[in-house]
Amino acid sequence: MKNKNLKFALCSMFATLAMLVSAFTSGPAFAQGVSPRSGGGGITVSAIKGHAPTAVSHTMNLHSLPVAKSKPATAATGHRASPLIVSPRLAQAKKNSNRKAPAARATSSPAAASAAQPAAAGSSGFQGMADSASICPYFGGCQPPDMALATSPTLVLQGVNTSYAFYNTSGQLVAGPINDAAWYGVPPLPNNCDPAGPFLSDPRAFYDPNTGLFWTATLQVEAAAFGVGGNCPTLSKYWVANINMKTGVMHVYSFDMTLGGTLNDGADYTQFGFSGSTISFTGNMFNLTSGNYDFAETQFANKASMEQGLPVTPAAFTQLAAGGVLLDTVQPVETETTSANDPGVQYLVNSFNINGDPFGNDCLFTACQGFIVWAFDPASQSLSGTFVGAGVPNPTYIVPPNADEPGCLQCVETIDSRITGTPVYSVGGGQGLISFSLDTGVSNGGAIFPNIVPGILWGQIQVVHGVGFVLANLAQSGYLSFTGDRAASFGAMMQDKNGRLFMVFDTMSANLNPSIMIASRGASDPLGSIGNVRFIVQGPSATFDSRWGDYEAASYTGFGSNHVWVASQYSVAGDWNTFIERVS
């Protein structure tokens, strides 16, 4: 594991907005309609405001939903990977060891990394859902699981492809597993156009400690370009539900990602977050005819109305861009604050990825740099954003090679340079920080060719907003990686009210089966450092699945209990199993 300290460009606390403005070297950007403005580092940030239709909604009761059952095998079923649209250049970069720019090189290895220990005796963890024809009935078993997790002081909600289940904190099943189509009450497809039923995928979830409600989101797409529902009318929706576990009442909404048919694009890779007033979701929009990537679309809905099952018409923005680069995976954050500390806006954050960065780097063969932070203001229905640079030294990132496992080199997916796990906004460290991580290639200084291994770049961005703008600074970041060929990938982060930061991640090598680890840092630890690394589960077998992502999950129980839970996957007999553990 490697870490790199970064310099602060700001004081730890800001007394006034004027002090904040003077601390930044360049101004914010405004992204409403088609009026881009110059942002941080002179990077222009922009978006186009669209017109979304009113969401379709209905109410159900969780306790009346059927337990998931497998479907009869058809030509459409079988143990298959959920669609992941990968460009030929990405596939080439994954295999290419002679890149034009080196991957990030970290400079130190805390002892905790090489002395990782199994989970402590008496740790609070249990087995979650595992791959099966009932858990993933569309394919009769599928890869990857993805991971949704939402935890209250007494309940644990897990989502995988393509089911949800509630457990108590001892791991006893309370409800489910319930297939996605039943969970959301998705109507049947017309004329049985896909015998496997509606295609739903990519679950996300969170628990809102201020209201006690659980929330989930899942995409639905029917399109030949996505490899599903080829005989069906094309559609793209996000299904969003909130659940009151005291009553079982679920308010369910479907949001049209084609904006009433005005877009010929479908959403991939569910991204889901919330603030005190807003529910937000973003999709990577691929053309429904060609399958090519077009742009990111994000929508924002009134949370209070959704909590009551009332009609909502979301605000929508498309073609989010920075420096002329169309962005992807613009992640809404989970706002884990008390109502008194809620920022009043919905923050989002992204790295550069599919289309490279504004400096001419492609993130595939030359390393990218920088991030974009956005803020949606529900009062003005506007979206503002700014480029976040790092000063010196500057953390860079590049698509990592795939991971090794016993018996197979570079066989296990590590995705690309997008932020994968849902970022979190917290004031637990005494200031407003967005915590995030992404996969990157890391030069670990070893002798193993090509000397670049999958690692994780993690960081915290200090952020504040005003009317029509947002200011942000990279407060700290570091690289987590191992020596030899050992990989670290798919980090997911959570911060508690005391400023302790936790990151669950996956690890594997030619001598280590796919396994789950946890790392953490205290609020007073040296900047850029993360340690206390231990195994949650050391995998008993290699995987037969080439797909291992797309993301893992972490969740927070609230400010009274102040517990952090995580969920990730490991391999048993070649297929994925999941494990859920309380880590604080």
C-alpha positions as MATLAB code, in Angstrom:
seq = 'MKNKNLKFALCSMFATLAMLVSAFTSGPAFAQGVSPRSGGGGITVSAIKGHAPTAVSHTMNLHSLPVAKSKPATAATGHRASPLIVSPRLAQAKKNSNRKAPAARATSSPAAASAAQPAAAGSSGFQGMADSASICPYFGGCQPPDMALATSPTLVLQGVNTSYAFYNTSGQLVAGPINDAAWYGVPPLPNNCDPAGPFLSDPRAFYDPNTGLFWTATLQVEAAAFGVGGNCPTLSKYWVANINMKTGVMHVYSFDMTLGGTLNDGADYTQFGFSGSTISFTGNMFNLTSGNYDFAETQFANKASMEQGLPVTPAAFTQLAAGGVLLDTVQPVETETTSANDPGVQYLVNSFNINGDPFGNDCLFTACQGFIVWAFDPASQSLSGTFVGAGVPNPTYIVPPNADEPGCLQCVETIDSRITGTPVYSVGGGQGLISFSLDTGVSNGGAIFPNIVPGILWGQIQVVHGVGFVLANLAQSGYLSFTGDRAASFGAMMQDKNGRLFMVFDTMSANLNPSIMIASRGASDPLGSIGNVRFIVQGPSATFDSRWGDYEAASYTGFGSNHVWVASQYSVAGDWNTFIERVS';
ca = [
       0.000    0.000    0.000;
       1.238    3.460   -0.854;
       0.210    6.892    0.375;
       1.027   10.408   -0.721;
       0.469   13.555    1.323;
      -0.947   16.600   -0.407;
      -0.694   20.230    0.591;
      -3.748   22.152    1.754;
      -4.633   25.167   -0.362;
      -7.109   26.249    2.326;
      -7.210   26.636    6.063;
      -8.985   23.880    7.951;
     -11.932   26.123    8.685;
     -13.356   29.130    6.843;
     -14.751   31.950    8.919;
     -16.471   33.835    6.137;
     -17.367   33.411    2.503;
     -14.977   36.239    1.635;
     -12.137   34.260    3.163;
     -13.212   31.263    1.129;
     -13.186   33.154   -2.148;
      -9.727   34.591   -1.502;
      -8.360   31.132   -0.746;
      -9.039   29.854   -4.281;
      -6.926   30.770   -7.281;
      -9.850   30.942   -9.708;
     -13.583   31.335   -9.705;
     -16.450   28.872   -9.914;
     -18.488   27.883  -12.927;
     -22.217   28.088  -13.478;
     -24.019   25.356  -15.376;
     -27.622   26.275  -16.037;
     -29.139   26.116  -19.493;
     -26.410   26.728  -22.064;
     -24.505   29.476  -20.239;
     -21.098   28.024  -19.368;
     -18.610   30.095  -17.386;
     -14.934   29.697  -16.603;
     -14.350   27.527  -13.538;
     -11.413   26.560  -11.344;
      -8.096   26.395  -13.192;
      -9.685   28.233  -16.105;
     -11.713   25.121  -16.970;
     -15.175   25.899  -18.356;
     -17.916   23.809  -16.740;
     -21.331   23.535  -18.373;
     -24.579   21.579  -18.642;
     -27.836   21.847  -20.563;
     -31.084   22.046  -18.634;
     -33.716   19.668  -19.985;
     -37.427   19.132  -19.437;
     -38.266   15.935  -17.589;
     -41.813   14.571  -17.435;
     -43.589   14.045  -14.144;
     -42.541   10.738  -12.601;
     -45.035    7.869  -12.563;
     -45.674    6.674   -9.024;
     -47.548    4.075   -7.004;
     -47.617    2.767   -3.443;
     -47.082   -0.821   -2.285;
     -46.409   -2.667    0.964;
     -43.126   -4.485    1.411;
     -44.689   -7.220    3.515;
     -46.968   -8.306    0.670;
     -44.184   -8.787   -1.898;
     -43.267  -12.321   -2.978;
     -39.917  -13.941   -2.250;
     -37.671  -14.237   -5.312;
     -38.036  -17.392   -7.388;
     -36.005  -18.645  -10.311;
     -37.541  -18.594  -13.768;
     -37.591  -21.457  -16.276;
     -34.543  -21.439  -18.512;
     -35.012  -19.854  -21.936;
     -32.727  -18.924  -24.778;
     -32.247  -15.568  -23.062;
     -31.143  -17.001  -19.735;
     -28.011  -18.640  -18.454;
     -25.167  -17.441  -16.237;
     -24.321  -14.195  -18.033;
     -22.694  -10.902  -17.268;
     -24.866   -7.818  -17.008;
     -24.093   -5.447  -19.891;
     -20.921   -3.393  -19.571;
     -20.218   -1.338  -22.664;
     -16.440   -1.245  -23.141;
     -14.672    0.614  -25.947;
     -11.955   -1.177  -27.948;
      -9.450    1.438  -26.715;
     -10.265    0.649  -23.098;
      -9.814   -3.058  -23.728;
      -6.480   -2.321  -25.414;
      -5.318   -0.091  -22.558;
      -6.127   -2.791  -20.030;
      -3.656   -5.102  -21.741;
      -1.045   -2.539  -22.777;
       2.029   -2.414  -20.524;
       3.952    0.277  -22.452;
       1.964    3.389  -21.631;
       3.135    6.812  -22.714;
       2.944    8.241  -19.195;
       3.665    6.353  -15.991;
       0.934    5.528  -13.567;
       0.938    7.334  -10.243;
       3.900    6.350   -8.108;
       3.321    6.204   -4.378;
       6.157    6.709   -1.947;
       5.494    4.887    1.324;
       4.020    1.657    2.626;
       2.554    1.647    6.142;
       3.305   -1.510    8.069;
      -0.405   -2.190    8.379;
      -0.595   -3.023    4.694;
       1.873   -5.885    4.767;
       0.661   -7.089    8.150;
      -3.017   -7.376    7.263;
      -4.884   -9.578    9.698;
      -8.121  -11.589    9.495;
     -11.256  -10.103   10.959;
     -11.147   -9.771   14.726;
     -12.908  -12.392   16.804;
     -16.470  -11.391   17.558;
     -16.675   -8.947   14.664;
     -20.193   -8.042   13.615;
     -20.590   -9.538   10.158;
     -22.672  -12.043    8.241;
     -23.165  -13.661    4.864;
     -25.265  -11.675    2.404;
     -26.889  -12.811   -0.811;
     -25.008  -15.069   -3.232;
     -25.364  -15.711   -6.939;
     -28.252  -18.021   -7.835;
     -31.093  -18.462  -10.299;
     -33.498  -16.950   -7.758;
     -31.336  -13.992   -6.698;
     -30.637  -13.156  -10.357;
     -33.584  -14.668  -12.247;
     -33.273  -12.682  -15.485;
     -30.147  -14.617  -16.428;
     -30.622  -17.600  -14.115;
     -27.556  -16.408  -12.225;
     -25.399  -13.449  -13.225;
     -22.242  -11.462  -12.776;
     -21.329   -9.103  -11.240;
     -23.382   -8.602   -8.069;
     -22.757   -4.848   -7.805;
     -23.609   -3.794   -4.270;
     -26.292   -1.733   -2.560;
     -26.248   -1.275    1.208;
     -28.386    0.748    3.613;
     -28.157    0.284    7.384;
     -30.173    1.643   10.277;
     -29.382    0.953   13.952;
     -31.509   -2.213   13.734;
     -31.806   -3.261   10.071;
     -29.566   -3.966    7.096;
     -30.840   -3.642    3.504;
     -28.705   -5.277    0.808;
     -29.197   -5.104   -2.931;
     -27.419   -7.098   -5.623;
     -28.152   -7.880   -9.252;
     -31.117   -8.347   -9.216;
     -32.759   -8.661   -5.776;
     -33.109   -6.884   -2.429;
     -33.247   -8.346    1.090;
     -33.633   -6.991    4.624;
     -31.712   -8.503    7.557;
     -31.489   -7.629   11.217;
     -28.043   -6.654   12.463;
     -27.380  -10.267   13.506;
     -27.819  -11.411    9.920;
     -31.253  -13.011   10.254;
     -33.413  -12.536    7.166;
     -36.332  -10.165    7.813;
     -37.763   -9.749    4.310;
     -36.874  -11.206    0.927;
     -34.930  -11.817   -1.117;
     -37.314   -9.951   -3.431;
     -36.630   -9.695   -7.147;
     -36.308   -6.157   -8.546;
     -39.410   -6.431  -10.730;
     -41.527   -7.301   -7.693;
     -39.704   -4.799   -5.456;
     -40.711   -1.889   -7.701;
     -43.930   -3.337   -9.133;
     -42.555   -3.097  -12.668;
     -45.337   -3.788  -15.210;
     -44.952   -6.742  -17.612;
     -43.416   -6.058  -20.989;
     -45.881   -5.817  -23.908;
     -46.656   -9.048  -25.755;
     -44.046  -10.963  -23.741;
     -41.432   -9.310  -25.963;
     -38.636  -10.529  -23.668;
     -39.470  -13.948  -22.142;
     -36.973  -13.250  -19.333;
     -39.034  -10.228  -18.280;
     -37.983   -6.604  -17.682;
     -34.245   -6.068  -17.457;
     -33.323   -4.291  -14.225;
     -29.783   -3.815  -12.945;
     -27.252   -1.742  -10.997;
     -28.836   -1.325   -7.548;
     -27.946    1.497   -5.150;
     -29.373    2.195   -1.696;
     -29.046    4.460    1.318;
     -30.592    4.968    4.752;
     -31.653    8.494    5.695;
     -30.894    8.858    9.429;
     -32.932   12.059    9.688;
     -36.201   10.451    8.536;
     -35.656    6.734    9.233;
     -36.521    5.808    5.634;
     -34.652    3.393    3.396;
     -34.180    4.295   -0.281;
     -33.268    2.212   -3.333;
     -32.675    2.904   -7.017;
     -32.313    0.540   -9.989;
     -32.194    1.107  -13.737;
     -34.447   -0.494  -16.339;
     -33.467   -0.560  -19.994;
     -34.876   -2.401  -22.992;
     -32.728   -1.952  -26.090;
     -30.909   -4.152  -28.562;
     -27.897   -1.844  -28.276;
     -27.639   -2.844  -24.602;
     -27.987   -6.545  -25.399;
     -31.365   -6.896  -23.643;
     -35.002   -6.629  -24.710;
     -34.129   -6.556  -28.384;
     -37.707   -7.328  -29.445;
     -39.228   -4.767  -27.069;
     -39.979   -1.087  -27.498;
     -36.897    0.820  -26.349;
     -37.117    2.456  -22.949;
     -34.869    3.745  -20.187;
     -36.082    4.377  -16.649;
     -34.793    4.728  -13.142;
     -36.936    3.108  -10.485;
     -36.680    4.752   -7.051;
     -38.423    3.615   -3.861;
     -38.527    4.758   -0.258;
     -39.499    2.256    2.422;
     -40.913    2.811    5.903;
     -40.039   -0.402    7.715;
     -42.370    0.367   10.613;
     -45.389    0.194    8.317;
     -43.969   -1.588    5.257;
     -45.254    1.237    3.019;
     -43.196    1.779   -0.149;
     -43.594    4.843   -2.354;
     -42.283    3.868   -5.785;
     -41.425    6.188   -8.675;
     -40.257    5.602  -12.241;
     -38.324    8.414  -13.926;
     -38.031    8.588  -17.705;
     -34.369    9.011  -18.647;
     -35.305    9.688  -22.292;
     -37.038   12.899  -21.103;
     -40.352   11.984  -22.625;
     -38.816   10.425  -25.712;
     -36.847   13.534  -26.697;
     -33.565   11.623  -26.211;
     -32.548    8.478  -28.080;
     -30.375    7.438  -25.140;
     -30.550    4.903  -22.335;
     -29.041    5.120  -18.852;
     -26.317    2.793  -17.621;
     -24.529    2.575  -14.257;
     -26.980    3.785  -11.603;
     -25.669    6.682   -9.484;
     -27.823    7.721   -6.524;
     -27.584   10.242   -3.688;
     -29.522   12.585   -1.426;
     -29.464   15.763    0.610;
     -31.939   17.139    3.127;
     -34.299   18.262    0.374;
     -33.293   16.380   -2.770;
     -33.138   12.905   -4.271;
     -30.660   12.739   -7.144;
     -29.740   10.124   -9.730;
     -27.375   10.169  -12.695;
     -26.983    7.887  -15.695;
     -24.270    7.359  -18.257;
     -26.302    7.814  -21.424;
     -25.604    5.505  -24.364;
     -27.277    5.821  -27.740;
     -30.175    3.363  -27.970;
     -29.438    2.694  -31.644;
     -25.639    2.623  -31.930;
     -24.677    1.826  -28.347;
     -22.105    4.649  -28.352;
     -21.613    6.812  -25.262;
     -23.166   10.263  -25.595;
     -23.254   12.169  -22.277;
     -24.196   12.157  -18.585;
     -27.734   12.980  -17.497;
     -28.662   13.868  -13.937;
     -32.096   14.498  -12.395;
     -33.135   16.021   -9.067;
     -36.486   15.387   -7.339;
     -38.141   16.833   -4.245;
     -37.451   14.429   -1.386;
     -40.289   15.551    0.907;
     -42.864   14.956   -1.831;
     -41.462   11.509   -2.574;
     -41.541   10.613    1.132;
     -45.301   11.212    1.026;
     -45.934    9.558   -2.333;
     -46.892   12.870   -3.940;
     -46.333   13.749   -7.617;
     -42.859   15.002   -8.507;
     -41.470   16.584  -11.656;
     -37.674   16.438  -11.508;
     -35.201   18.997  -12.766;
     -32.974   17.436  -15.437;
     -29.576   18.347  -16.862;
     -27.738   16.706  -19.757;
     -24.377   16.978  -21.485;
     -22.414   17.782  -18.346;
     -19.000   18.928  -19.539;
     -15.705   20.432  -18.373;
     -13.236   22.110  -20.696;
     -15.252   20.852  -23.647;
     -14.987   17.239  -22.435;
     -18.303   15.426  -22.053;
     -18.257   13.724  -18.653;
     -19.486   10.374  -17.391;
     -20.248    8.939  -13.939;
     -21.128   12.240  -12.265;
     -21.865   10.788   -8.842;
     -24.470   12.367   -6.514;
     -23.231   12.157   -2.940;
     -24.927   10.781    0.154;
     -25.338   13.712    2.535;
     -24.655   12.208    5.961;
     -25.287   15.203    8.222;
     -27.877   16.250   10.758;
     -30.642   18.470    9.437;
     -28.930   21.456   11.068;
     -25.715   20.783    9.112;
     -27.345   19.998    5.773;
     -25.652   22.104    3.076;
     -28.970   22.988    1.420;
     -27.747   21.755   -1.960;
     -27.147   18.377   -3.572;
     -23.453   17.870   -4.265;
     -22.086   15.684   -7.057;
     -18.503   14.787   -7.985;
     -16.743   13.151  -10.918;
     -13.291   12.232  -12.151;
     -12.371   12.175  -15.834;
     -12.743    8.908  -17.671;
     -14.253    7.859  -21.020;
     -13.449   11.041  -22.940;
     -10.207   12.002  -21.186;
      -9.505   15.289  -19.412;
      -9.327   18.922  -20.622;
      -5.510   18.784  -20.709;
      -5.320   16.331  -23.603;
      -4.873   13.170  -21.533;
      -7.036   10.176  -22.415;
      -6.941    8.363  -19.007;
      -6.071    5.190  -20.961;
      -2.465    5.652  -22.064;
      -1.764    9.057  -20.507;
      -2.733    9.848  -16.915;
      -5.593   12.240  -16.174;
      -5.872   14.758  -13.358;
      -8.472   16.809  -11.556;
     -12.119   16.452  -10.533;
     -15.373   18.374  -10.967;
     -17.657   19.222   -8.050;
     -21.249   20.229   -8.743;
     -24.026   21.689   -6.573;
     -27.734   21.610   -7.401;
     -29.687   24.392   -5.687;
     -33.344   23.325   -5.250;
     -34.434   26.923   -4.598;
     -33.248   28.207   -7.985;
     -33.362   24.826   -9.757;
     -29.836   25.566  -10.994;
     -26.668   23.509  -11.253;
     -23.215   24.997  -10.648;
     -19.822   23.368  -10.885;
     -16.084   23.933  -10.609;
     -12.834   22.212  -11.511;
     -10.827   20.901   -8.572;
      -7.069   20.739   -9.026;
      -4.645   19.666   -6.383;
      -1.656   21.954   -6.403;
       1.670   20.184   -5.906;
       2.098   17.261   -5.809;
      -0.802   16.532   -8.112;
      -2.550   13.144   -7.916;
      -2.994   11.581  -11.332;
      -4.939    8.504  -12.340;
      -5.041    6.125  -15.272;
      -7.039    3.038  -16.183;
      -5.602    0.100  -14.202;
      -4.679   -3.291  -15.613;
      -7.031   -6.099  -14.731;
      -6.256   -8.051  -11.578;
      -4.454  -11.368  -11.230;
      -5.841  -14.313   -9.310;
      -4.516  -17.854   -8.710;
      -4.249  -19.638  -12.038;
      -4.991  -16.618  -14.222;
      -3.176  -13.329  -14.857;
      -5.115  -10.112  -15.549;
      -8.398  -12.004  -15.658;
     -10.512  -10.066  -13.149;
     -12.094   -6.722  -14.062;
     -10.977   -3.506  -12.356;
     -13.126   -1.181  -14.542;
     -11.666    2.255  -15.422;
     -10.963    5.658  -13.851;
     -14.524    6.563  -12.839;
     -15.537    7.043   -9.195;
     -17.317    3.768   -8.467;
     -18.637    3.663   -4.881;
     -21.131    6.376   -3.915;
     -19.256    9.402   -2.489;
     -20.332   10.787    0.884;
     -20.569   14.358    2.217;
     -19.966   14.701    5.952;
     -18.959   17.333    8.491;
     -17.674   14.707   10.921;
     -14.126   15.976   10.543;
     -15.179   19.524   11.456;
     -15.604   20.775    7.895;
     -17.691   19.862    4.871;
     -15.839   17.103    3.005;
     -16.766   14.830    0.097;
     -15.003   11.456    0.407;
     -14.468    9.376   -2.746;
     -12.221    6.774   -4.369;
     -11.453    5.447   -7.839;
      -9.411    2.654   -9.416;
      -6.075    3.534  -11.014;
      -2.870    1.973  -12.186;
      -0.096    2.409   -9.603;
       3.632    1.941  -10.173;
       4.667    0.034   -7.070;
       8.410   -0.006   -7.648;
       8.635   -3.769   -7.779;
      10.330   -6.021  -10.268;
       7.184   -7.614  -11.696;
       6.604   -6.632  -15.331;
       4.908   -4.330  -16.243;
       5.400   -2.802  -12.787;
       1.895   -1.304  -12.757;
      -0.749   -2.819  -10.515;
      -4.398   -1.981   -9.830;
      -4.612    0.425   -6.900;
      -6.994    2.974   -5.426;
      -6.763    6.759   -5.403;
      -8.869    8.031   -2.501;
      -9.469   11.602   -1.434;
     -11.549   14.202    0.359;
     -12.685   17.424   -1.281;
     -13.439   20.457    0.883;
     -16.527   22.137   -0.515;
     -18.799   25.117    0.088;
     -21.386   26.847   -2.084;
     -23.102   30.170   -2.542;
     -25.990   31.361   -4.679;
     -25.282   30.020   -8.156;
     -21.754   28.770   -7.525;
     -19.670   26.159   -5.714;
     -16.089   26.333   -4.416;
     -13.990   23.240   -3.815;
     -10.450   22.204   -2.934;
      -8.744   18.830   -2.698;
      -8.086   18.650    1.043;
      -6.157   15.364    1.013;
      -5.663   12.243   -1.066;
      -3.524    9.140   -1.190;
      -2.898    5.910   -3.061;
      -3.605    2.505   -1.597;
      -1.688   -0.286   -3.299;
       0.331   -3.402   -2.527;
       3.681   -4.803   -3.603;
       4.100   -7.557   -6.167;
       1.093   -8.153   -8.391;
      -1.519   -7.747   -5.667;
      -4.490   -5.584   -6.643;
      -6.706   -3.186   -4.712;
      -9.932   -2.150   -6.405;
     -13.536   -0.933   -6.033;
     -13.162    1.148   -2.893;
     -16.275    2.475   -1.137;
     -16.012    5.078    1.622;
     -17.934    6.330    4.639;
     -17.146    8.874    7.362;
     -18.703    8.890   10.840;
     -19.569   11.841   13.073;
     -16.127   11.738   14.704;
     -14.330   12.147   11.390;
     -13.170    8.544   11.160;
     -12.976    7.495    7.509;
     -13.477    3.886    6.389;
     -12.858    2.290    2.997;
     -13.870   -1.237    2.017;
     -12.127   -2.646   -1.044;
     -11.389   -5.828   -2.980;
      -7.978   -7.454   -3.219;
      -6.486  -10.453   -5.069;
      -3.251  -11.654   -6.670;
      -1.649  -14.689   -8.280;
      -1.344  -16.061   -4.721;
      -4.498  -14.638   -3.151;
      -8.078  -15.519   -4.033;
     -10.512  -12.588   -4.395;
     -10.955  -11.208   -0.876;
     -12.448   -8.295    1.073;
     -10.440   -5.791    3.133;
     -11.122   -2.664    5.173;
      -8.869    0.346    5.775;
      -9.482    3.372    7.980;
      -8.030    6.615    9.295;
      -8.787    8.919   12.210;
      -9.504   12.620   11.897;
      -6.112   13.509   13.399;
      -4.031   11.052   11.337;
      -1.389   12.566    9.005;
      -2.914   13.927    5.826;
      -2.955   11.495    2.928;
      -2.508    8.438    5.150;
      -4.848    5.504    5.542;
      -4.036    2.269    7.360;
      -5.449   -0.159    9.925;
      -5.830   -2.585    7.041;
      -7.324   -5.995    7.751;
      -9.161   -8.766    5.987;
     -12.909   -8.982    6.382;
     -13.021  -12.207    4.345;
     -10.070  -14.012    2.803;
     -11.544  -15.778   -0.213;
     -11.453  -19.583   -0.318;
     -11.332  -19.896   -4.115;
     -10.590  -18.103   -7.373;
     -13.481  -16.787   -9.419;
     -14.699  -18.030  -12.776;
     -16.319  -14.622  -13.388;
     -14.432  -12.089  -15.501;
     -16.751   -9.329  -14.255;
     -16.000   -8.380  -10.641;
     -17.301   -4.789  -10.307;
     -18.994   -2.443  -10.797;
     -18.942   -1.139   -7.201;
     -19.004   -2.034   -3.516;
     -20.886   -0.161   -0.776;
     -20.657    1.451    2.653;
     -23.464    2.792    4.854;
     -23.998    4.844    8.009;
     -26.553    4.090   10.723;
     -26.940    7.644   12.020;
     -25.593   10.047   14.588;
     -26.851    8.287   17.715;
     -25.487    4.803   17.018;
     -22.628    6.155   14.808;
     -21.889    2.799   13.147;
     -20.428    2.182    9.679;
     -21.285   -0.975    7.724;
     -19.738   -2.230    4.492;
     -20.610   -4.846    1.867;
     -18.382   -6.498   -0.697;
     -17.851   -9.809   -2.484;
     -15.533  -12.786   -2.528;
     -15.476  -16.083   -4.402;
     -16.736  -19.491   -3.319;
     -16.405  -22.412   -5.739;
     -15.768  -19.941   -8.551;
     -18.869  -17.767   -8.104;
     -19.607  -14.611   -6.134;
     -20.753  -14.543   -2.541;
     -21.198  -11.394   -0.463;
     -20.351  -10.433    3.095;
     -21.735   -7.581    5.193;
     -19.932   -6.302    8.271;
     -20.152   -3.524   10.837;
     -16.684   -1.990   10.979;
     -17.208    0.662   13.662;
];
